[in-house]
mmCIF file of C-alpha atoms in Angstrom:
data_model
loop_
_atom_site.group_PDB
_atom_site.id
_atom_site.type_symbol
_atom_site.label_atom_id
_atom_site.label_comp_id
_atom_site.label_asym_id
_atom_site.label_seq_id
_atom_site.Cartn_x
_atom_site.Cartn_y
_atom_site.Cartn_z
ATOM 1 C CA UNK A 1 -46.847 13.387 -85.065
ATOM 2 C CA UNK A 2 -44.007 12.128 -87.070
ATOM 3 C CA UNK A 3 -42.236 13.820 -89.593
ATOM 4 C CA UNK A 4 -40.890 10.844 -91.519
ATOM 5 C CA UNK A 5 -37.945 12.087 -93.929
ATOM 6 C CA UNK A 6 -38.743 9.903 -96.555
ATOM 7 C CA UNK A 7 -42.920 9.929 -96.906
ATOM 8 C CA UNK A 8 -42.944 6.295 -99.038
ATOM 9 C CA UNK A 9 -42.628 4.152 -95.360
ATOM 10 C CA UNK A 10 -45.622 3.395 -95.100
ATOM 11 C CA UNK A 11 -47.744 3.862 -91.713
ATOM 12 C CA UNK A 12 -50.631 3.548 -89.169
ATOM 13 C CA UNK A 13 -51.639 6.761 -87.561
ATOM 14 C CA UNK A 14 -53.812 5.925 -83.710
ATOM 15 C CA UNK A 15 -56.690 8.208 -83.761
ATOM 16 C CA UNK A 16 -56.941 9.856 -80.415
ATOM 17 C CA UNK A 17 -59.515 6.940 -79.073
ATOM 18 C CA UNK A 18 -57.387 4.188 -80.394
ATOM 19 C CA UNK A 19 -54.747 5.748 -78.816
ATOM 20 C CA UNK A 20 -56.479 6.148 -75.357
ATOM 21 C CA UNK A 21 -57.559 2.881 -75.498
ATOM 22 C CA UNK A 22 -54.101 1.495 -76.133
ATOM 23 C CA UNK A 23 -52.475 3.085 -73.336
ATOM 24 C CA UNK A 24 -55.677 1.901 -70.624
ATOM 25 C CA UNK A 25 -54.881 -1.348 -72.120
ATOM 26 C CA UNK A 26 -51.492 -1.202 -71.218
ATOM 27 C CA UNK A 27 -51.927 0.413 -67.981
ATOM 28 C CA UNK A 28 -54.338 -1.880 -67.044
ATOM 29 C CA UNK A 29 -51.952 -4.611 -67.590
ATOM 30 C CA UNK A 30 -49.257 -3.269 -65.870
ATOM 31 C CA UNK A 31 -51.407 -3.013 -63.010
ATOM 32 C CA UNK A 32 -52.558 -6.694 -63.606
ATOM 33 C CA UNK A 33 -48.733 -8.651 -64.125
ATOM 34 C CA UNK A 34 -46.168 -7.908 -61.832
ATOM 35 C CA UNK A 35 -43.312 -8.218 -64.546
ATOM 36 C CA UNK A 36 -41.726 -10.124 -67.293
ATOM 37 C CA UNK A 37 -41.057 -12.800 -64.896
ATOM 38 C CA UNK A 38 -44.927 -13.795 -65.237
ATOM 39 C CA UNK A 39 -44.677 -16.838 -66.593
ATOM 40 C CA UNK A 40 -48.819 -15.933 -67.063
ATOM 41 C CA UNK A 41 -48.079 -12.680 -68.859
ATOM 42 C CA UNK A 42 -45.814 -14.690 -71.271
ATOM 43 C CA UNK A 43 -48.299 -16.878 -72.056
ATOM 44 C CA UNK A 44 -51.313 -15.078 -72.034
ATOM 45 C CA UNK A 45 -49.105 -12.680 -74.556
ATOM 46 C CA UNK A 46 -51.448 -13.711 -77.908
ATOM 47 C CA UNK A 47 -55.012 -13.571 -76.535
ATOM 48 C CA UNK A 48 -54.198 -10.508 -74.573
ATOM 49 C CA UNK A 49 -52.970 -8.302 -78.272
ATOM 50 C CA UNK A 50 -56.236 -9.232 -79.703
ATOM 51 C CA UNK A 51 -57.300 -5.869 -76.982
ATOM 52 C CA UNK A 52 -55.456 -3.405 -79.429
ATOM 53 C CA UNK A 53 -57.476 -1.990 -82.377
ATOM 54 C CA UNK A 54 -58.517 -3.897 -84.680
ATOM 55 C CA UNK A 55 -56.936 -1.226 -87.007
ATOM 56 C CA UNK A 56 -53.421 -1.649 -85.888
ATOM 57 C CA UNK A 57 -53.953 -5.540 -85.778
ATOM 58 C CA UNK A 58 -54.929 -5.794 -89.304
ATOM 59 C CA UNK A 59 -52.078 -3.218 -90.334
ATOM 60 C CA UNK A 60 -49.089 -5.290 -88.837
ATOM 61 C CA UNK A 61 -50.516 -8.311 -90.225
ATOM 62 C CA UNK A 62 -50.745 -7.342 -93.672
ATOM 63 C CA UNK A 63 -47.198 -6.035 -93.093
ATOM 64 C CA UNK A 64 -46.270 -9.606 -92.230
ATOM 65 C CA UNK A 65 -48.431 -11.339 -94.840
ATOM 66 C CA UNK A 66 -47.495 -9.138 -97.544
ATOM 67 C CA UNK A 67 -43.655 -10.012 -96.806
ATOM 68 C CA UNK A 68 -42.462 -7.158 -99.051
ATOM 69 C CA UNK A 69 -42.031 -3.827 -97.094
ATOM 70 C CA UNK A 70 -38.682 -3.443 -94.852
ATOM 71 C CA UNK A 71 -40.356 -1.297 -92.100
ATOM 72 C CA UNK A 72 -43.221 -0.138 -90.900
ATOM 73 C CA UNK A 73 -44.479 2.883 -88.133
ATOM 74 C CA UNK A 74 -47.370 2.570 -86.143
ATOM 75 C CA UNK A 75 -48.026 6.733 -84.852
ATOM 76 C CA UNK A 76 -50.216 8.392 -82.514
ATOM 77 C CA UNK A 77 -48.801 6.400 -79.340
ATOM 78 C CA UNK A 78 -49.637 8.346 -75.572
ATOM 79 C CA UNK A 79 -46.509 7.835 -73.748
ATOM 80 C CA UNK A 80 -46.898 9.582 -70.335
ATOM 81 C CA UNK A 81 -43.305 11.434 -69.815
ATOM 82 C CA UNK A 82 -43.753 11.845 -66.267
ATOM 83 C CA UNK A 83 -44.545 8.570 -65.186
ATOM 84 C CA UNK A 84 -41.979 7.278 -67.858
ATOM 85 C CA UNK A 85 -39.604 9.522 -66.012
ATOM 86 C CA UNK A 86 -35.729 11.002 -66.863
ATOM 87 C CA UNK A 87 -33.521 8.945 -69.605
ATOM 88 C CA UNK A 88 -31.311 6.883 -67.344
ATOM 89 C CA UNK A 89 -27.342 6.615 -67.270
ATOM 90 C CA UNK A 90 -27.417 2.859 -67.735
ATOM 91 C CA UNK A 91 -29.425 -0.020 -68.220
ATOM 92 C CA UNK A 92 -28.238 -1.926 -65.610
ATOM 93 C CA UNK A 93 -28.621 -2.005 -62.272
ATOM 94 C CA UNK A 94 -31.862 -0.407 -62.984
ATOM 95 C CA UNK A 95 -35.460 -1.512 -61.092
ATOM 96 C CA UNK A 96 -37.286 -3.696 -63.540
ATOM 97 C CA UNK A 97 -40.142 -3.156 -64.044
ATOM 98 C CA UNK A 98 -39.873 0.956 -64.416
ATOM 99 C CA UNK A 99 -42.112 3.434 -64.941
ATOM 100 C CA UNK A 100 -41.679 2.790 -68.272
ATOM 101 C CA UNK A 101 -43.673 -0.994 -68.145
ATOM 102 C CA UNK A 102 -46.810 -0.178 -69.938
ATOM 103 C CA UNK A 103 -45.041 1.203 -72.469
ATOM 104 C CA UNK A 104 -42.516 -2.494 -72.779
ATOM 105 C CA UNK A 105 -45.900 -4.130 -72.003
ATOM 106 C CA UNK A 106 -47.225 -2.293 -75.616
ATOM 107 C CA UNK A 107 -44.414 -3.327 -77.563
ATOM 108 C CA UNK A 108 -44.663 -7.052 -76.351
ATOM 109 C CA UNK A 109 -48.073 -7.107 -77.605
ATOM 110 C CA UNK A 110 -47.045 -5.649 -81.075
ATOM 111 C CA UNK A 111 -44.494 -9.137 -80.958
ATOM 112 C CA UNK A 112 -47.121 -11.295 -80.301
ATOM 113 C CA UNK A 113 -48.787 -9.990 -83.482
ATOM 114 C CA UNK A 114 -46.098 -11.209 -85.512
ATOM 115 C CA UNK A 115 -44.576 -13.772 -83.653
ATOM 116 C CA UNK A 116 -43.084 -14.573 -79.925
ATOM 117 C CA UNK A 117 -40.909 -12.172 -78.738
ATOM 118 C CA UNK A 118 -37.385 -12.926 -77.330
ATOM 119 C CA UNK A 119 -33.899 -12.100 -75.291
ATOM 120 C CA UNK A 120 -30.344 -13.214 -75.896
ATOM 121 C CA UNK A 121 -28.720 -14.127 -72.402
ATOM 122 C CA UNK A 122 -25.500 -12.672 -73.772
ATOM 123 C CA UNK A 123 -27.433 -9.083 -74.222
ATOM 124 C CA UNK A 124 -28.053 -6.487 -71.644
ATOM 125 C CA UNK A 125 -28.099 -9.454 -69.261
ATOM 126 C CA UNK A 126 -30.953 -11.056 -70.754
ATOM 127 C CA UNK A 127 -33.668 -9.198 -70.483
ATOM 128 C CA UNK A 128 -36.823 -9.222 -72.691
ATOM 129 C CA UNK A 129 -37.035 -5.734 -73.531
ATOM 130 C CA UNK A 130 -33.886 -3.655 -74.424
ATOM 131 C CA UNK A 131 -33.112 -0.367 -73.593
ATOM 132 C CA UNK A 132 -31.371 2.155 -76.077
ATOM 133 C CA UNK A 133 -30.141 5.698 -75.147
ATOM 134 C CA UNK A 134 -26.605 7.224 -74.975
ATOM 135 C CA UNK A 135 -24.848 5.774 -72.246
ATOM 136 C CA UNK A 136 -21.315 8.231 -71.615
ATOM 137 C CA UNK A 137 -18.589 5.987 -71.847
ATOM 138 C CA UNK A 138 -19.783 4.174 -75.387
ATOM 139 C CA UNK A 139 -20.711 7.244 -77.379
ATOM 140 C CA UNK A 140 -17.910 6.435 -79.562
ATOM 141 C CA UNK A 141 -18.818 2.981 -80.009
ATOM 142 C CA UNK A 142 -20.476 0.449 -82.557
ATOM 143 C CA UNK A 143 -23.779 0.063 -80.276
ATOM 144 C CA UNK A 144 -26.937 1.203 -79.821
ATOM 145 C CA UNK A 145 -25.620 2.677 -76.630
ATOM 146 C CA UNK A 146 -23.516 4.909 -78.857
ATOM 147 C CA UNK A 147 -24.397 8.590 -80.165
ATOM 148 C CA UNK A 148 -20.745 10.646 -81.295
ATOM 149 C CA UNK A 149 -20.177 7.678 -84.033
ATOM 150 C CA UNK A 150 -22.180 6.993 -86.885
ATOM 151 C CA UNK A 151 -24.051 3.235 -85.993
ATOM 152 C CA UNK A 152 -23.387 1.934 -89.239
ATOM 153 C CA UNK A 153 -26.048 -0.043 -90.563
ATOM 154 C CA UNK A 154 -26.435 -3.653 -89.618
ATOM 155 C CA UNK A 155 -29.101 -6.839 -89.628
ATOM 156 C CA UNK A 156 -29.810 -6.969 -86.300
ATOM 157 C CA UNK A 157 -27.423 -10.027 -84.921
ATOM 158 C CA UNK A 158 -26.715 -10.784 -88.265
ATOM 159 C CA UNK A 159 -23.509 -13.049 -87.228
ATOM 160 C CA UNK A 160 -26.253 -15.524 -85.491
ATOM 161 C CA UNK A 161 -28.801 -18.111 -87.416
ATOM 162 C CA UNK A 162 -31.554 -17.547 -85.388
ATOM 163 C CA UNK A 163 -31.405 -13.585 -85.209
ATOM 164 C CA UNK A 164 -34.431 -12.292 -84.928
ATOM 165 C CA UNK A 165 -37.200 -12.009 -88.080
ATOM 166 C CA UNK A 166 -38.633 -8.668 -86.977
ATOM 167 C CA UNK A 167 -37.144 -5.765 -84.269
ATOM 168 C CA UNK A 168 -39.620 -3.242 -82.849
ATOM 169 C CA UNK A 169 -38.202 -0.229 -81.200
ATOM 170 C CA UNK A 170 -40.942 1.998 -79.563
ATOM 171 C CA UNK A 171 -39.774 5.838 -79.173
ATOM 172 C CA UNK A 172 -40.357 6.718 -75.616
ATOM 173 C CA UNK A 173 -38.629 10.294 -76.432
ATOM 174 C CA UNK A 174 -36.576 11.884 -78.973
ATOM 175 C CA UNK A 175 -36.369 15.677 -78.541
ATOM 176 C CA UNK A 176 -34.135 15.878 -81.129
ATOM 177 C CA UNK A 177 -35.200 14.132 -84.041
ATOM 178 C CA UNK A 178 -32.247 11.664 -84.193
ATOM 179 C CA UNK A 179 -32.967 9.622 -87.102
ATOM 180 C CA UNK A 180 -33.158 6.256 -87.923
ATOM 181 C CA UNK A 181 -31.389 4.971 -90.878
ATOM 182 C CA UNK A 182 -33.344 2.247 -92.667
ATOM 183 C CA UNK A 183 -31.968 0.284 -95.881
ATOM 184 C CA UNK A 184 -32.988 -2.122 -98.335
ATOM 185 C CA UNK A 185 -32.473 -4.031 -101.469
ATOM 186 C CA UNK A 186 -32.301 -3.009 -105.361
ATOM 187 C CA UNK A 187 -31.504 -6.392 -106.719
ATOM 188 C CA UNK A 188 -31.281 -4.884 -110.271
ATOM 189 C CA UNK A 189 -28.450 -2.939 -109.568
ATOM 190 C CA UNK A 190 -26.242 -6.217 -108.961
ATOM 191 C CA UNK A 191 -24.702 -8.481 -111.622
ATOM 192 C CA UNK A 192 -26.283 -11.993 -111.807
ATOM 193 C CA UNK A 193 -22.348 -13.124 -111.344
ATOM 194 C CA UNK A 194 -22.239 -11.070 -108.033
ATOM 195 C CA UNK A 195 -25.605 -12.255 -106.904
ATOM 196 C CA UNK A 196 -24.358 -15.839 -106.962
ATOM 197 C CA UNK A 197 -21.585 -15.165 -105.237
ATOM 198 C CA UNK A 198 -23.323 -13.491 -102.600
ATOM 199 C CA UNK A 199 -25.767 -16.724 -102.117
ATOM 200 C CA UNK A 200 -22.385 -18.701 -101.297
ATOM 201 C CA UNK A 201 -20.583 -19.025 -97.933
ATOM 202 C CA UNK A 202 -17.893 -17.073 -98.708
ATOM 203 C CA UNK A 203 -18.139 -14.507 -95.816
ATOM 204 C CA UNK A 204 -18.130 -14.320 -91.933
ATOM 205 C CA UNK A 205 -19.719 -11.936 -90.028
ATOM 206 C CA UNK A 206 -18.447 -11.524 -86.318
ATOM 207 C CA UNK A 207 -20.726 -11.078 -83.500
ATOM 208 C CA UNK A 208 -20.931 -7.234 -82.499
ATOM 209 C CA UNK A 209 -19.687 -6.305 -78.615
ATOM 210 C CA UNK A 210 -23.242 -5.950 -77.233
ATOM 211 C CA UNK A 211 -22.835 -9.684 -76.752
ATOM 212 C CA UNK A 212 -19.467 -9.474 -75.301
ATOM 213 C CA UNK A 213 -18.570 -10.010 -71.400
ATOM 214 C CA UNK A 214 -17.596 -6.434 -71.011
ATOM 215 C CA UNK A 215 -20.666 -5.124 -71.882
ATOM 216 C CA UNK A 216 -22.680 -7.682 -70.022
ATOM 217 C CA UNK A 217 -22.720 -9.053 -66.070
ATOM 218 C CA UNK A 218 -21.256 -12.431 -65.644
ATOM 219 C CA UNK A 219 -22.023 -14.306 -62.134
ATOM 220 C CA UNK A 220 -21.882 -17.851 -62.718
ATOM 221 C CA UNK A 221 -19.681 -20.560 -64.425
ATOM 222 C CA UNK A 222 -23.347 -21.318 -66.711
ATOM 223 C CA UNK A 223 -23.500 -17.528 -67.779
ATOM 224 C CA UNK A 224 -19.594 -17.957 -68.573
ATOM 225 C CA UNK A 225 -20.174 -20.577 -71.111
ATOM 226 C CA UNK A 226 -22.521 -18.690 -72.783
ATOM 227 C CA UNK A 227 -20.268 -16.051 -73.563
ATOM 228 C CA UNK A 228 -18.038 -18.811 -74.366
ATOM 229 C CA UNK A 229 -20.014 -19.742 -77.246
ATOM 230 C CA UNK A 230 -19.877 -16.289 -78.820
ATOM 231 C CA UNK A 231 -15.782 -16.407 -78.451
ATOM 232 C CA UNK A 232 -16.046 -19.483 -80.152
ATOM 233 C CA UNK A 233 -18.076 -17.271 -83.118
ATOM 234 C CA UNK A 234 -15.158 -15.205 -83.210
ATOM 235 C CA UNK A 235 -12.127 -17.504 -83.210
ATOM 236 C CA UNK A 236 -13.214 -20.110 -85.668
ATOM 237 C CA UNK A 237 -14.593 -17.072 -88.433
ATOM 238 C CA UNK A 238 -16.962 -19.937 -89.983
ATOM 239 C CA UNK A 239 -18.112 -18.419 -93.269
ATOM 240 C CA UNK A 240 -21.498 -17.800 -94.281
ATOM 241 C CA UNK A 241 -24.084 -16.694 -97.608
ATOM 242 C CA UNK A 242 -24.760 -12.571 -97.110
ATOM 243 C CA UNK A 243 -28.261 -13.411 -99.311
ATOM 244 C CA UNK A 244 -30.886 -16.125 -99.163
ATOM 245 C CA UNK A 245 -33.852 -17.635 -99.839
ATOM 246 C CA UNK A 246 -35.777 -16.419 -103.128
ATOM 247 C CA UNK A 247 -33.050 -16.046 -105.730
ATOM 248 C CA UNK A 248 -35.632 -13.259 -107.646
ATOM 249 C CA UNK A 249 -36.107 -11.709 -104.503
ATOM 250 C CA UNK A 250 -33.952 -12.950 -101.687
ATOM 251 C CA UNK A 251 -32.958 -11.892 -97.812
ATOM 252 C CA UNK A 252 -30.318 -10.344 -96.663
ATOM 253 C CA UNK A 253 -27.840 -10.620 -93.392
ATOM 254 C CA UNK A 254 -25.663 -7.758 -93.366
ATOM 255 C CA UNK A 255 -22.985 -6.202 -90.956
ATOM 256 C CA UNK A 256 -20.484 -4.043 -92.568
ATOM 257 C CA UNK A 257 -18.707 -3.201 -89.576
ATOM 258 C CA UNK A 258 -18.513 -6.958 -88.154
ATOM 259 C CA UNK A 259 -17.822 -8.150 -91.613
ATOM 260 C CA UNK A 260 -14.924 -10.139 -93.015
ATOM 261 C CA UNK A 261 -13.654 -11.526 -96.780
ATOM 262 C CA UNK A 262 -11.013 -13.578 -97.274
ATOM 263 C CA UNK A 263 -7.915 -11.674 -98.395
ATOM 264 C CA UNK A 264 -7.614 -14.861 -101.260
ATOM 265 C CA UNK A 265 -11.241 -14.280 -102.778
ATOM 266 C CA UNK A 266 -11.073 -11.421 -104.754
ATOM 267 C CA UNK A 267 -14.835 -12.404 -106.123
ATOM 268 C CA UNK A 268 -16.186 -12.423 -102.837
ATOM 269 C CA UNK A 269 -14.839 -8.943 -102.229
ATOM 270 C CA UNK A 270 -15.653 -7.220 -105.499
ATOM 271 C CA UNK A 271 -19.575 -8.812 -104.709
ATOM 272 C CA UNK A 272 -19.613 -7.702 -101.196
ATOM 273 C CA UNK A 273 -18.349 -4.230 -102.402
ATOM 274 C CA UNK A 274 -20.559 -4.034 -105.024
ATOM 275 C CA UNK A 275 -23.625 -4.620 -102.688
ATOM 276 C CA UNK A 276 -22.563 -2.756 -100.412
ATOM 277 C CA UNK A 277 -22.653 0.374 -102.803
ATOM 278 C CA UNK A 278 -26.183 -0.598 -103.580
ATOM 279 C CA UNK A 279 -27.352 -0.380 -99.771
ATOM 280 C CA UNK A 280 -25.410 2.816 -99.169
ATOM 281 C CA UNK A 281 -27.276 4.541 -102.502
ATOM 282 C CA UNK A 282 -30.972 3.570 -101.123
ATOM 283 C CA UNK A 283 -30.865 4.286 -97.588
ATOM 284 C CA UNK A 284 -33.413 6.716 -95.997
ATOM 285 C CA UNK A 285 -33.822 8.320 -92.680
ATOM 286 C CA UNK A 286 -36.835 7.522 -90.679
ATOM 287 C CA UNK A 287 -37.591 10.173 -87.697
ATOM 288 C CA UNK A 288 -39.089 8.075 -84.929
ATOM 289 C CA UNK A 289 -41.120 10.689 -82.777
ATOM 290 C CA UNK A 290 -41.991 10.137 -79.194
ATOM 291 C CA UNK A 291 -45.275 7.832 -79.437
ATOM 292 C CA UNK A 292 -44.324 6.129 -82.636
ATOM 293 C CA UNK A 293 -43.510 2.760 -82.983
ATOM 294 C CA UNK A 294 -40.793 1.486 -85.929
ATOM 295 C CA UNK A 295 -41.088 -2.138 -87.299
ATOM 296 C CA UNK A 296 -38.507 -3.366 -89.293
ATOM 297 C CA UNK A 297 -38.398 -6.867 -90.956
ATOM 298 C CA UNK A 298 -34.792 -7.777 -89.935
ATOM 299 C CA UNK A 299 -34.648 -10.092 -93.932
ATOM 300 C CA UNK A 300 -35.252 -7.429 -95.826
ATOM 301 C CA UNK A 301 -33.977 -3.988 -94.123
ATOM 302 C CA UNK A 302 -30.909 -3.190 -92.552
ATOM 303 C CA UNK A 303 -31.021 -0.603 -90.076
ATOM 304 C CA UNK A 304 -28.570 2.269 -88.149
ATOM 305 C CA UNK A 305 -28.099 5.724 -86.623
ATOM 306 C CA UNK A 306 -27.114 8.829 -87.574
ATOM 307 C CA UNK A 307 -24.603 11.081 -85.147
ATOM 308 C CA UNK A 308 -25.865 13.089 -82.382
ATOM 309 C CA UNK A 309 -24.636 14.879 -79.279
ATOM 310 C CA UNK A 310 -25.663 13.507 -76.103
ATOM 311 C CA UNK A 311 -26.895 15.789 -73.455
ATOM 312 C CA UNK A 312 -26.571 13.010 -70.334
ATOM 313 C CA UNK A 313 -28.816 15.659 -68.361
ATOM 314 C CA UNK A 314 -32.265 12.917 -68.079
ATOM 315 C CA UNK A 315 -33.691 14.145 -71.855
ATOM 316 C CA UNK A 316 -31.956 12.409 -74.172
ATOM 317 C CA UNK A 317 -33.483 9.826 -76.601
ATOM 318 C CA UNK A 318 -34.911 6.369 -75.353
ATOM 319 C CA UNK A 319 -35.954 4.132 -77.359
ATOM 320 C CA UNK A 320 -37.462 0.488 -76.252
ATOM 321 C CA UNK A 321 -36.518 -2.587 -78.585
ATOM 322 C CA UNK A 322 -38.084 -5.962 -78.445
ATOM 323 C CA UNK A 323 -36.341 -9.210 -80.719
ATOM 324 C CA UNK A 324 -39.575 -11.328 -82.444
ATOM 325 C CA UNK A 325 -38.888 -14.632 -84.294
ATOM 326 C CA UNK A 326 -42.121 -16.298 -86.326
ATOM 327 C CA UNK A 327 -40.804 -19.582 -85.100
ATOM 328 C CA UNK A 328 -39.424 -20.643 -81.695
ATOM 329 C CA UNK A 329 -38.663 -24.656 -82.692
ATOM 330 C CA UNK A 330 -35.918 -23.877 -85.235
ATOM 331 C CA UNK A 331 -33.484 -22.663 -82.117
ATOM 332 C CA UNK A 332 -34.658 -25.765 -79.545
ATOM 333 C CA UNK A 333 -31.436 -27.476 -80.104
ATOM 334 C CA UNK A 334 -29.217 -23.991 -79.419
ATOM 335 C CA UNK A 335 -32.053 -23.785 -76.349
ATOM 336 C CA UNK A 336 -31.510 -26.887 -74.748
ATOM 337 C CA UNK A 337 -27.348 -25.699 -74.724
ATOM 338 C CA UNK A 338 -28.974 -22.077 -72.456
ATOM 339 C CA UNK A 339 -27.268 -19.801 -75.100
ATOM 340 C CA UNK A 340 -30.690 -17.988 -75.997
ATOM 341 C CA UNK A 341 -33.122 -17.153 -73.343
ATOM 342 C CA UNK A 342 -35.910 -17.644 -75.916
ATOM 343 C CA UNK A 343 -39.706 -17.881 -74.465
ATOM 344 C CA UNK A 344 -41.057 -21.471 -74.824
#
């Protein structure tokens, strides 16, 4: 059961037969599809989440209905840990599908609730579901892969225009209660002159190095240009709005880190500062507990990770994240170049 450090996010607790029906559903599938490579899985994706209980259907989609809440946690989840078997090293090089497939198989289902679920070809070499755990040699690093370093909080892919609209990371262990940090927005707290600003393209936002070719396998001239495209992200610094949509109650794409003003707009600075400060006063921690499931609507929450010390020894924390966009036509024309692996 989660202990949730602040008790306002709101959440869905399995009760034990929704939760032993969820995980024969998913076993059942696994035993069914072969892998993500099913072009018959990928389809059959919508009619096949209609299995899960009808409690958990109507929860997520009154979470996506009600656009207003920045995450979500769906509890209760039975994730066998032997079959699941030790945290790995790395993600790569490792046999896909794992012992770990119902549990992916779960959390594309939750997608399909809210949308189609999706990979970039310049992440974790394009798969569909993502791994996160402390991998050694990036613990001081700005990734997920990270633990030693604060992850600071981000949008997910906030540099690109068709980052994802939700992120679902599924806790397949977490043995010591590493949180996750989950922000959002207190419009009254900004000036209406800052707000404005912050609505203009006055600010770029470079990609982050889990789409870079050193953290990625490159085997072909076509997966080259790919990563060529993200280079060309990062040379040209093409500026962009930091909020959208709704002026009275807008979006936000946010990556301190990866984040850049120019040094001649001291406006753009003083607004970016001054929003800034307004994330950094309202963020919570959210405990995801093996079993649980953490939705977060990538407009209106930003998201990170506190510190930890990795153990390395097969125990450490796994979590399993799965990109969702509500609508796969507005990247066709970014499709047709193969950056995105998008389903469709």
């Amino acid at each position: 059961m989660s202990n949730l450090t602040d008790q306002s996010t709101r959440s869905y607790t399995l009760t034990p037969d929704e939760a032993s029906a969820t995980a024969e559903l998913t076993l059942d599938l696994a035993a069914t599809y072969a892998s993500f490579e099913d072009a018959d899985l990928l389809r059959d994706l919508p009619r096949l989440a209609t299995r899960l209980p009808l409690g958990v259907q109507r929860f997520l989609r009154d979470f996506k209905l009600g656009d207003r809440h920045g995450h979500v946690v769906v509890r209760g989840h039975e994730f066998d840990q032997r079959r699941i078997g030790p945290t790995p090293e790395h993600w790569r090089g490792r046999p896909r599908p794992g012992g770990e497939f119902p549990e992916e198989l779960l959390l594309m289902l939750y997608s399909a609730l809210l949308g189609e679920p999706f990979g970039w070809a310049t992440q974790q070499d394009g798969h569909l579901v993502h791994d996160i755990f402390p991998i050694r040699q990036h613990e001081n690093d700005q990734l997920g892969m990270g633990s030693k370093e604060l992850l600071t909080w981000h949008t997910e892919d906030a540099f690109h225009p068709y980052r994802s609209d939700y992120l679902i990371l599924g806790a397949l262990r977490n043995p010591d209660r590493v949180p996750t940090t989950i922000g959002e927005l207190d419009l009254a707290s900004l000036s209406e002159e800052d707000i404005d600003i912050l609505f203009e393209p006055r600010f770029h936002i470079a990609p982050d190095e889990s789409h870079l070719p050193k953290n990625n396998t490159i085997t072909s001239e076509e997966q080259a240009a790919r990563f060529a495209t993200i280079q060309k992200m990062i040379d040209e610094r093409p500026l962009g709005p930091l909020l959208y949509g709704s002026r009275q109650d807008p979006y936000m794409r946010l990556d301190p880190y990866f984040t850049s003003v120019p040094e001649d707009d001291a406006d753009a600075r003083r607004a970016y500062d001054a929003l800034c400060k307004v994330v950094d006063a309202g963020m919570r921690e959210v405990v995801a507990d093996q079993g649980d499931v953490l939705f977060i609507d990538n407009h209106r929450a930003v998201h990170g990770r506190l510190p930890f010390q990795a153990r390395y020894d097969g125990t450490d924390r796994w979590l399993k994240r799965v990109c969702v966009t509500v609508d796969l036509r507005r990247s066709r024309p970014m499709r047709a170049t193969a950056e995105t692996r998008l389903l469709g």
